[in-house]
Short mmCIF file of C-alpha atoms and ligand atoms in Angstrom, two decimals:
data_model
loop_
_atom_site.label_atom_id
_atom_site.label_comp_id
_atom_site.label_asym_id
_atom_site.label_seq_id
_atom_site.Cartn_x
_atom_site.Cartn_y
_atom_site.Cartn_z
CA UNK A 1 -70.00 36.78 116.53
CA UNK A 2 -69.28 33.20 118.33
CA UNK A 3 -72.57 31.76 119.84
CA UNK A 4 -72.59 30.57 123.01
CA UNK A 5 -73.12 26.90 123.39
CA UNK A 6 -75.98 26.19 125.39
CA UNK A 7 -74.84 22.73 126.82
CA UNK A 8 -78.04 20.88 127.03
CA UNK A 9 -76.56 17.69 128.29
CA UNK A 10 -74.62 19.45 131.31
CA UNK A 11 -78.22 21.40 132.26
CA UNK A 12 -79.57 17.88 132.00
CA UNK A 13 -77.34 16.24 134.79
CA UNK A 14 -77.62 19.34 136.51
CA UNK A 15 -81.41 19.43 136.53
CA UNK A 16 -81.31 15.52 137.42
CA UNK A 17 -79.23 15.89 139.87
CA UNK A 18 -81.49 18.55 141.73
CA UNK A 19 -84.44 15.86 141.17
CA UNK A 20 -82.40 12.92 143.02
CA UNK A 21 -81.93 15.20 145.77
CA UNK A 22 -85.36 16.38 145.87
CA UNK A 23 -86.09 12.90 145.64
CA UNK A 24 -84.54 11.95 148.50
CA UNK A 25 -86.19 14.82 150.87
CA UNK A 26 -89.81 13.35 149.64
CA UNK A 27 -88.59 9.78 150.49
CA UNK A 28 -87.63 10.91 154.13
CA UNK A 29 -90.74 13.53 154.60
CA UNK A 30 -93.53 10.83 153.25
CA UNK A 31 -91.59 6.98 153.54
CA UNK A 32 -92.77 6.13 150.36
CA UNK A 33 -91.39 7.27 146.75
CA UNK A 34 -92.28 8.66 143.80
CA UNK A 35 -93.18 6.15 141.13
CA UNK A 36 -93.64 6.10 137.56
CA UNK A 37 -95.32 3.42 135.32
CA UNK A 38 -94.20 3.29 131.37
CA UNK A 39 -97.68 1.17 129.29
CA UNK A 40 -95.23 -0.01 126.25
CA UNK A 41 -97.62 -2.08 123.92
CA UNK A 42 -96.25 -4.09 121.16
CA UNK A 43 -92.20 -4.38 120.81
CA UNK A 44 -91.53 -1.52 118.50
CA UNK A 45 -87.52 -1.51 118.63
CA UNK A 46 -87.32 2.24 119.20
CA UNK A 47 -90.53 2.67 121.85
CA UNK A 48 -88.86 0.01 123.56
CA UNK A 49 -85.02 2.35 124.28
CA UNK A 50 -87.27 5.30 124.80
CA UNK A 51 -88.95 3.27 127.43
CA UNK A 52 -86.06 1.46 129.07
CA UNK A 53 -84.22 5.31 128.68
CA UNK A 54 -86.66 6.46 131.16
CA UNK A 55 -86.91 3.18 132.96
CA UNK A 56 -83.32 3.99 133.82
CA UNK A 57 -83.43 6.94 134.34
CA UNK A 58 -86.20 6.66 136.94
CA UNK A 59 -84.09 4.17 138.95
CA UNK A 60 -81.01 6.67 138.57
CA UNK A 61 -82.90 9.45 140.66
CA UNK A 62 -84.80 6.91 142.92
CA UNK A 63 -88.28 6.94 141.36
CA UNK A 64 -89.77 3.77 141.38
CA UNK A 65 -90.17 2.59 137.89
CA UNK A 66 -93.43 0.11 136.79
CA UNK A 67 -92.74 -1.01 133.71
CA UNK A 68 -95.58 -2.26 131.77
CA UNK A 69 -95.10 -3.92 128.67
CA UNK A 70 -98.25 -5.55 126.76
CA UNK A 71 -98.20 -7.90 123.44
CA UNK A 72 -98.64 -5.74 119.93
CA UNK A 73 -101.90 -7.73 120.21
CA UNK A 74 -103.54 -6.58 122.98
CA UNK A 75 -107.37 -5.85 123.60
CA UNK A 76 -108.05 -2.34 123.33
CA UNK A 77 -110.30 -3.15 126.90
CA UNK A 78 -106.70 -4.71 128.20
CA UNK A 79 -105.10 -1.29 127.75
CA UNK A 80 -107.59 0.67 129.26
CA UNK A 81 -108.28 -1.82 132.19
CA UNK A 82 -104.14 -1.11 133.30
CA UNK A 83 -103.79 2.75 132.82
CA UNK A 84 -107.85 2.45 135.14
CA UNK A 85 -105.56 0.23 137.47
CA UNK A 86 -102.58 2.61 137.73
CA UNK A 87 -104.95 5.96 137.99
CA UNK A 88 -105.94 4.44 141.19
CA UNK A 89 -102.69 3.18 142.27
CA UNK A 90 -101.17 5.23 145.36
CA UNK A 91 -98.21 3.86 144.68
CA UNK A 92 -97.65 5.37 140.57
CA UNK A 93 -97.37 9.17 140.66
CA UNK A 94 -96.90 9.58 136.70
CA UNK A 95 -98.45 7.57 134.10
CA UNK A 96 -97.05 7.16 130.48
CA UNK A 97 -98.49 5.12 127.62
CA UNK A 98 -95.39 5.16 125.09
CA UNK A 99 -96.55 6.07 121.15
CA UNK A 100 -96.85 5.25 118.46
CA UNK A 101 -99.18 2.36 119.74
CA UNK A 102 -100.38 -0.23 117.19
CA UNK A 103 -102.79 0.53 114.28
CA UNK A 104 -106.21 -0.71 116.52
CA UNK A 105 -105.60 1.19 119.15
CA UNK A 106 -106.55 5.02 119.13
CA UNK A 107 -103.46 6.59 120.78
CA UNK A 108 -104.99 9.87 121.46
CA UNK A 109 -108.33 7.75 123.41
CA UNK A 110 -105.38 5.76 125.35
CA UNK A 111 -103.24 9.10 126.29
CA UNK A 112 -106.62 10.53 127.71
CA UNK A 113 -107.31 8.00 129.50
CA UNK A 114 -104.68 8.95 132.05
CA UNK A 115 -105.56 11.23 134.74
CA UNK A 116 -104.49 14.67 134.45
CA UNK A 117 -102.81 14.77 138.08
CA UNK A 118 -100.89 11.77 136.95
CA UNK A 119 -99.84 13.03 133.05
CA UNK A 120 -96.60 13.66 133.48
CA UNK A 121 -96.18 14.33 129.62
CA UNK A 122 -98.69 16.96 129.64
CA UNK A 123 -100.67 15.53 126.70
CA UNK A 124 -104.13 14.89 127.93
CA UNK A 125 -106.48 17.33 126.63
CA UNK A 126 -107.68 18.22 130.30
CA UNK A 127 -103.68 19.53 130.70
CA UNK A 128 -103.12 20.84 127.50
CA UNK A 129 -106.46 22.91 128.28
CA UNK A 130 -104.80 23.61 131.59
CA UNK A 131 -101.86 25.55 130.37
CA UNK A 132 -103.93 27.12 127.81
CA UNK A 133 -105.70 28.62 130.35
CA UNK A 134 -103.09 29.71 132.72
CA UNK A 135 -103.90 27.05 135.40
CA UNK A 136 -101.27 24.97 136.96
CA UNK A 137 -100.82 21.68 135.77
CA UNK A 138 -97.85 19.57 134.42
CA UNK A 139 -96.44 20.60 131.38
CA UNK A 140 -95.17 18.71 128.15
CA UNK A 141 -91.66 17.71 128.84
CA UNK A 142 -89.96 18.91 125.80
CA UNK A 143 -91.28 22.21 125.63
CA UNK A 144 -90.52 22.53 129.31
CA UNK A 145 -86.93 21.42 128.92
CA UNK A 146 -86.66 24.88 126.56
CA UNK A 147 -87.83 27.01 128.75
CA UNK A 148 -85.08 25.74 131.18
CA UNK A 149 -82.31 26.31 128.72
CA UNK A 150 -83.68 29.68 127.94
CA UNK A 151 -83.23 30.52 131.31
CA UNK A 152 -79.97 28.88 131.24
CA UNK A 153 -78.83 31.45 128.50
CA UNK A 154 -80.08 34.03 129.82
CA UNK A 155 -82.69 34.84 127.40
CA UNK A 156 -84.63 37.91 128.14
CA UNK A 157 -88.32 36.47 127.38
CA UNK A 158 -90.53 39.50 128.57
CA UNK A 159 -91.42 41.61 125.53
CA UNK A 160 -89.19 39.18 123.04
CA UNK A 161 -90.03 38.40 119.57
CA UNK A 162 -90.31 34.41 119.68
CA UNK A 163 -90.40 32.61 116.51
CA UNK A 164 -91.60 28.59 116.71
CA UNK A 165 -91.14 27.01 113.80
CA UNK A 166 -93.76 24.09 114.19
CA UNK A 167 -97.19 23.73 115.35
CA UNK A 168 -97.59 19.98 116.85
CA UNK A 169 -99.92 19.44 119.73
CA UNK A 170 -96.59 17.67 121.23
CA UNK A 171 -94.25 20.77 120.77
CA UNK A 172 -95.56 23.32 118.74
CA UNK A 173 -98.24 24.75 120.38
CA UNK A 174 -97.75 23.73 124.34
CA UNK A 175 -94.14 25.58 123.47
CA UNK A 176 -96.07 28.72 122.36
CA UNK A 177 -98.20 29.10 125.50
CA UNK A 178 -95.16 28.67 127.74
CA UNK A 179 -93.23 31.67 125.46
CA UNK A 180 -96.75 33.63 125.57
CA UNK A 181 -97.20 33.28 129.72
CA UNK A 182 -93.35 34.12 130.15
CA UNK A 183 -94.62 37.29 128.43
CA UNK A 184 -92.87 36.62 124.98
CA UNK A 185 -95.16 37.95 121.72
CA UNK A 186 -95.63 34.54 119.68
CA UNK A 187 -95.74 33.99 116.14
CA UNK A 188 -96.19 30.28 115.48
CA UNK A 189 -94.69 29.21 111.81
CA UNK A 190 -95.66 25.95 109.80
CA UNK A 191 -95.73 24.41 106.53
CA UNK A 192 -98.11 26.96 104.68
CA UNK A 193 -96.22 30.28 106.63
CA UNK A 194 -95.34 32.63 103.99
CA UNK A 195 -92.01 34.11 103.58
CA UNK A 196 -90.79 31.80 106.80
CA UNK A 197 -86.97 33.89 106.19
CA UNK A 198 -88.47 36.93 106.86
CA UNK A 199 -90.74 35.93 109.65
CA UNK A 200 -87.29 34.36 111.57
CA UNK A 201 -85.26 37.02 111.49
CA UNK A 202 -87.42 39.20 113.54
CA UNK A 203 -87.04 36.96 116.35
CA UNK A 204 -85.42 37.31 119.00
CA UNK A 205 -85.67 33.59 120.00
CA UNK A 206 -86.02 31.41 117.64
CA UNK A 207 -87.07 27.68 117.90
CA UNK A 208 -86.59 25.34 115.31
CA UNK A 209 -89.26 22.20 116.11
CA UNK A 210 -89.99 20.83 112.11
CA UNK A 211 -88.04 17.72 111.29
CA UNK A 212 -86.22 19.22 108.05
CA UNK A 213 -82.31 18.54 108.45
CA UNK A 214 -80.71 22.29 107.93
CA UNK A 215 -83.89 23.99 107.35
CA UNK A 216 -83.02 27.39 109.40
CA UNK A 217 -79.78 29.03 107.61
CA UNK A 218 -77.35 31.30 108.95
CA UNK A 219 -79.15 34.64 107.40
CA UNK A 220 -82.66 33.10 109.01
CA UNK A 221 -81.38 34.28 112.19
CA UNK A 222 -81.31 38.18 113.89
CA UNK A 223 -78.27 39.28 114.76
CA UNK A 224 -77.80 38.37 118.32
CA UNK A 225 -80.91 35.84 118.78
CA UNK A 226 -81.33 33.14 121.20
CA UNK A 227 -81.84 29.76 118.85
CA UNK A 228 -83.02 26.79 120.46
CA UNK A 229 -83.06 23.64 117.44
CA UNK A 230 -85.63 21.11 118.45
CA UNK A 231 -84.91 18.76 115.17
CA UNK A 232 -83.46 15.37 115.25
CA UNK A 233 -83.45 14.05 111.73
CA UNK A 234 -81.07 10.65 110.89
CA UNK A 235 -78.78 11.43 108.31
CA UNK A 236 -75.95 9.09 107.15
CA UNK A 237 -73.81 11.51 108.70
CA UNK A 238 -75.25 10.68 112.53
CA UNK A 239 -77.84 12.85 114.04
CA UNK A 240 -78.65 16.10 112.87
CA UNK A 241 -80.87 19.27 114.18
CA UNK A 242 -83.22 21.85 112.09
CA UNK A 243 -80.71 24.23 111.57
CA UNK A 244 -77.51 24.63 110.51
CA UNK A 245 -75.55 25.14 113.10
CA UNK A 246 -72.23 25.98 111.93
CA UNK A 247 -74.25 29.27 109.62
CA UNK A 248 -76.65 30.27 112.74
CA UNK A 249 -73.80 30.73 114.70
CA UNK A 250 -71.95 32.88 113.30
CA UNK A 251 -74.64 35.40 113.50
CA UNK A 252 -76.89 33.76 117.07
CA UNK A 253 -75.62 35.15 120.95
CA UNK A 254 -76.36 31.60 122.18
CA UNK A 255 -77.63 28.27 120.17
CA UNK A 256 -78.39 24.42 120.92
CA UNK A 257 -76.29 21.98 119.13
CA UNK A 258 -78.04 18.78 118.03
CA UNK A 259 -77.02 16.67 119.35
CA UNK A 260 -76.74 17.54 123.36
CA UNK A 261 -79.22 20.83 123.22
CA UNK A 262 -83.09 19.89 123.46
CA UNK A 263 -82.79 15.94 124.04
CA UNK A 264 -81.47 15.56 127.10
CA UNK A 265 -83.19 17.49 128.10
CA UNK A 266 -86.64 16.10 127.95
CA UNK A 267 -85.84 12.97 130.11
CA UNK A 268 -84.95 15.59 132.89
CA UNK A 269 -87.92 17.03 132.58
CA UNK A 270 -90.30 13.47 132.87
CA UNK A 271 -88.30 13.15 136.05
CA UNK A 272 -89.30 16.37 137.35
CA UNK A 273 -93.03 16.67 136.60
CA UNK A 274 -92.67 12.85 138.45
CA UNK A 275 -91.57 14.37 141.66
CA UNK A 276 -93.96 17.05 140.67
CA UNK A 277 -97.25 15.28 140.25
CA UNK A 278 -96.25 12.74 144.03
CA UNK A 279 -96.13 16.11 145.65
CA UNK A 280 -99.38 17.56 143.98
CA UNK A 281 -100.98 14.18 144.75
CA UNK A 282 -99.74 14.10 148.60
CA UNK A 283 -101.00 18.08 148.87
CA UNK A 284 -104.42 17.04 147.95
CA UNK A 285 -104.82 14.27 149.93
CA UNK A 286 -103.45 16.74 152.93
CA UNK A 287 -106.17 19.49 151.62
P1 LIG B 1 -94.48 17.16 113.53
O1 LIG B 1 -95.66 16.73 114.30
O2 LIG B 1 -94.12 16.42 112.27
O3 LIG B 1 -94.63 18.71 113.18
C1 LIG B 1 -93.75 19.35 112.32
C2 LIG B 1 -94.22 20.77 112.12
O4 LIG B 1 -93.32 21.39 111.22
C3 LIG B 1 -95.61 20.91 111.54
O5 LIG B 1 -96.31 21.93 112.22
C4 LIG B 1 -95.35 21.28 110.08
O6 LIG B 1 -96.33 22.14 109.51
C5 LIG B 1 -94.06 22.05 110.19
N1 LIG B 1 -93.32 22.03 108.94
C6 LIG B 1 -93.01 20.96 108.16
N2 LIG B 1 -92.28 21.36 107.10
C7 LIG B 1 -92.15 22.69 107.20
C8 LIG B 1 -91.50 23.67 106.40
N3 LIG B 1 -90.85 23.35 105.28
N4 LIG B 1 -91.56 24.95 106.79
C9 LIG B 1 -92.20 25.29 107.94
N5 LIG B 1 -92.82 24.42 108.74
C10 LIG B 1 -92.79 23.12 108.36
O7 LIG B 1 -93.16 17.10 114.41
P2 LIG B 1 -92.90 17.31 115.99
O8 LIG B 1 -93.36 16.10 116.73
O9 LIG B 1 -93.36 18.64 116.45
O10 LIG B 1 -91.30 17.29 115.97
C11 LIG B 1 -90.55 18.22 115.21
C12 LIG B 1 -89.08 17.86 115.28
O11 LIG B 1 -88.67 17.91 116.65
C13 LIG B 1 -88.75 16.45 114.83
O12 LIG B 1 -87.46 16.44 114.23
C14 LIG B 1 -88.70 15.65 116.11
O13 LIG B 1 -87.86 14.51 116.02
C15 LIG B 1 -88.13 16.68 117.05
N6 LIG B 1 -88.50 16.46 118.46
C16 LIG B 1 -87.48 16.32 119.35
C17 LIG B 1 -87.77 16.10 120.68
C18 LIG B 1 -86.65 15.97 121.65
O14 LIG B 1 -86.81 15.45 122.74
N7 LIG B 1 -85.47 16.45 121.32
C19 LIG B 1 -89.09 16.02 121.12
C20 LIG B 1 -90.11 16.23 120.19
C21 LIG B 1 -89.80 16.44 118.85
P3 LIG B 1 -97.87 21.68 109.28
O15 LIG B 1 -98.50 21.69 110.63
O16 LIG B 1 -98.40 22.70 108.37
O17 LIG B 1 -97.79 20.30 108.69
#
């Protein structure tokens, strides 16, 4: 059987797309726009693409971006004082303090620091608790961005086996919770899972979220499963996903490539939960 390629990077403009029109309707209902601020502290080469990636791509849709950038040295006090600063701000919708951030500063303290109306990458432990529960709330983007290409493929969820292979409080186990309340029955696989082969090829959808190049072979996979790779692991070769793609498939109805499956889609989705969080924020204030 040839998979169908789910075309990650085409959902992405699509979904983009949608937001820059959306966008615009908020801009000409309220006068004002949506805004995002990035906290980037220290100049960590990579941190500082991701950031200006979503700088960009803020200013591509029409959310204004406020890009904050700090020295590596900063005063713990410092940080906190600007995400205080931008949880009261009117102006910022979405708050995002980029990590890794340096060794004396406690990333976790800094990311709940941020106001759970305004946590755009679902992280805070007052939004994480949130979806746990069932309540609305914004969601972590990557996850998210599955659930859209599951949709996209047509993947029946209700009733499905669904296999994650990972169990990070950044994919892992937000991406569990979404599978569990779209009905799916959740087994959640890591580094001490017994017999991971066997566990895989009961599932229906499978998600591949571990950082092992080529972990998932072709016989991992059920005939006819939905397989959603998550991985991006550098090889000499270029960029690289969890599972071998060319194996899975032969033997998959649909499957991500890496790259152009999961990543792009993950900007799309901080640019939605954006436009997501101004509206939430102008509904209370209406309330
Ligand atoms: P992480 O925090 O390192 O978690 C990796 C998980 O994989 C852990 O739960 C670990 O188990 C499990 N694991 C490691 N080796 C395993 C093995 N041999 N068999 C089964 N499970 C194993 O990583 P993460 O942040 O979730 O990211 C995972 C991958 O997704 C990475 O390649 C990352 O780059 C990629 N990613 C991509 C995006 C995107 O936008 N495309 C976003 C996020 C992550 P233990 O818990 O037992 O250690």
């Amino acid at each position: 059987m040839a998979a169908q390629i789910i075309d990650g990077k085409a959902l992405a403009a699509r979904t983009r797309a949608a937001v820059a029109e959306e966008v615009q309707a908020f801009v000409d209902r309220h006068g004002r726009r949506p805004g995002l601020a990035t906290v980037l502290v220290g100049d960590d080469p990579a941190s500082a693409v991701y950031v200006g990636g979503k700088q960009k791509a803020c200013a591509e849709v029409g959310i204004q971006g406020f890009d904050h950038r700090l020295p590596g040295d900063a005063p713990r006090e410092e940080v906190v004082a600007l995400l205080d600063r931008l949880n009261e701000d009117p102006d910022v919708s979405g708050i995002l303090c980029q990590l890794p951030v340096p060794d004396h500063l406690d990333g976790v303290e800094l990311t709940n620091r941020i106001d759970a109306r305004k946590d755009v990458d679902g992280l805070t432990v007052a939004s994480a608790g949130r979806l746990a529960l069932g309540m609305e709330g914004l969601r972590p983007c990557t996850p998210e961005g599955v659930m859209l290409l599951l949709a996209e493929a047509g993947a029946e969820l209700r009733g499905a086996e669904a296999v994650v292979i990972g169990r990070s409080n950044l994919f892992g186990k937000p991406m569990a919770q979404l599978l569990l309340a779209a009905n799916a029955t959740v087994t959640v696989c890591h580094s001490r899972t017994r017999d991971l082969r066997e566990v895989c090829r009961r599932a229906d959808v499978l998600i591949a979220a571990v950082g092992v190049a080529h972990l998932v072979k072709g016989d991992w996979v059920k005939p006819g499963a939905v397989v959603i790779d998550v991985g991006m692991n550098r090889l000499e070769t270029g960029l690289t996903g969890d599972v071998d793609f060319a194996a899975a498939s032969e033997a998959a109805s649909a499957i991500t490539p890496v790259p152009g499956g999961v990543g792009p889609m993950t900007i799309a989705c901080l640019l939605r939960n954006t436009l997501r969080a101004a509206e939430l924020q102008l509904e209370e204030v209406a309330a």
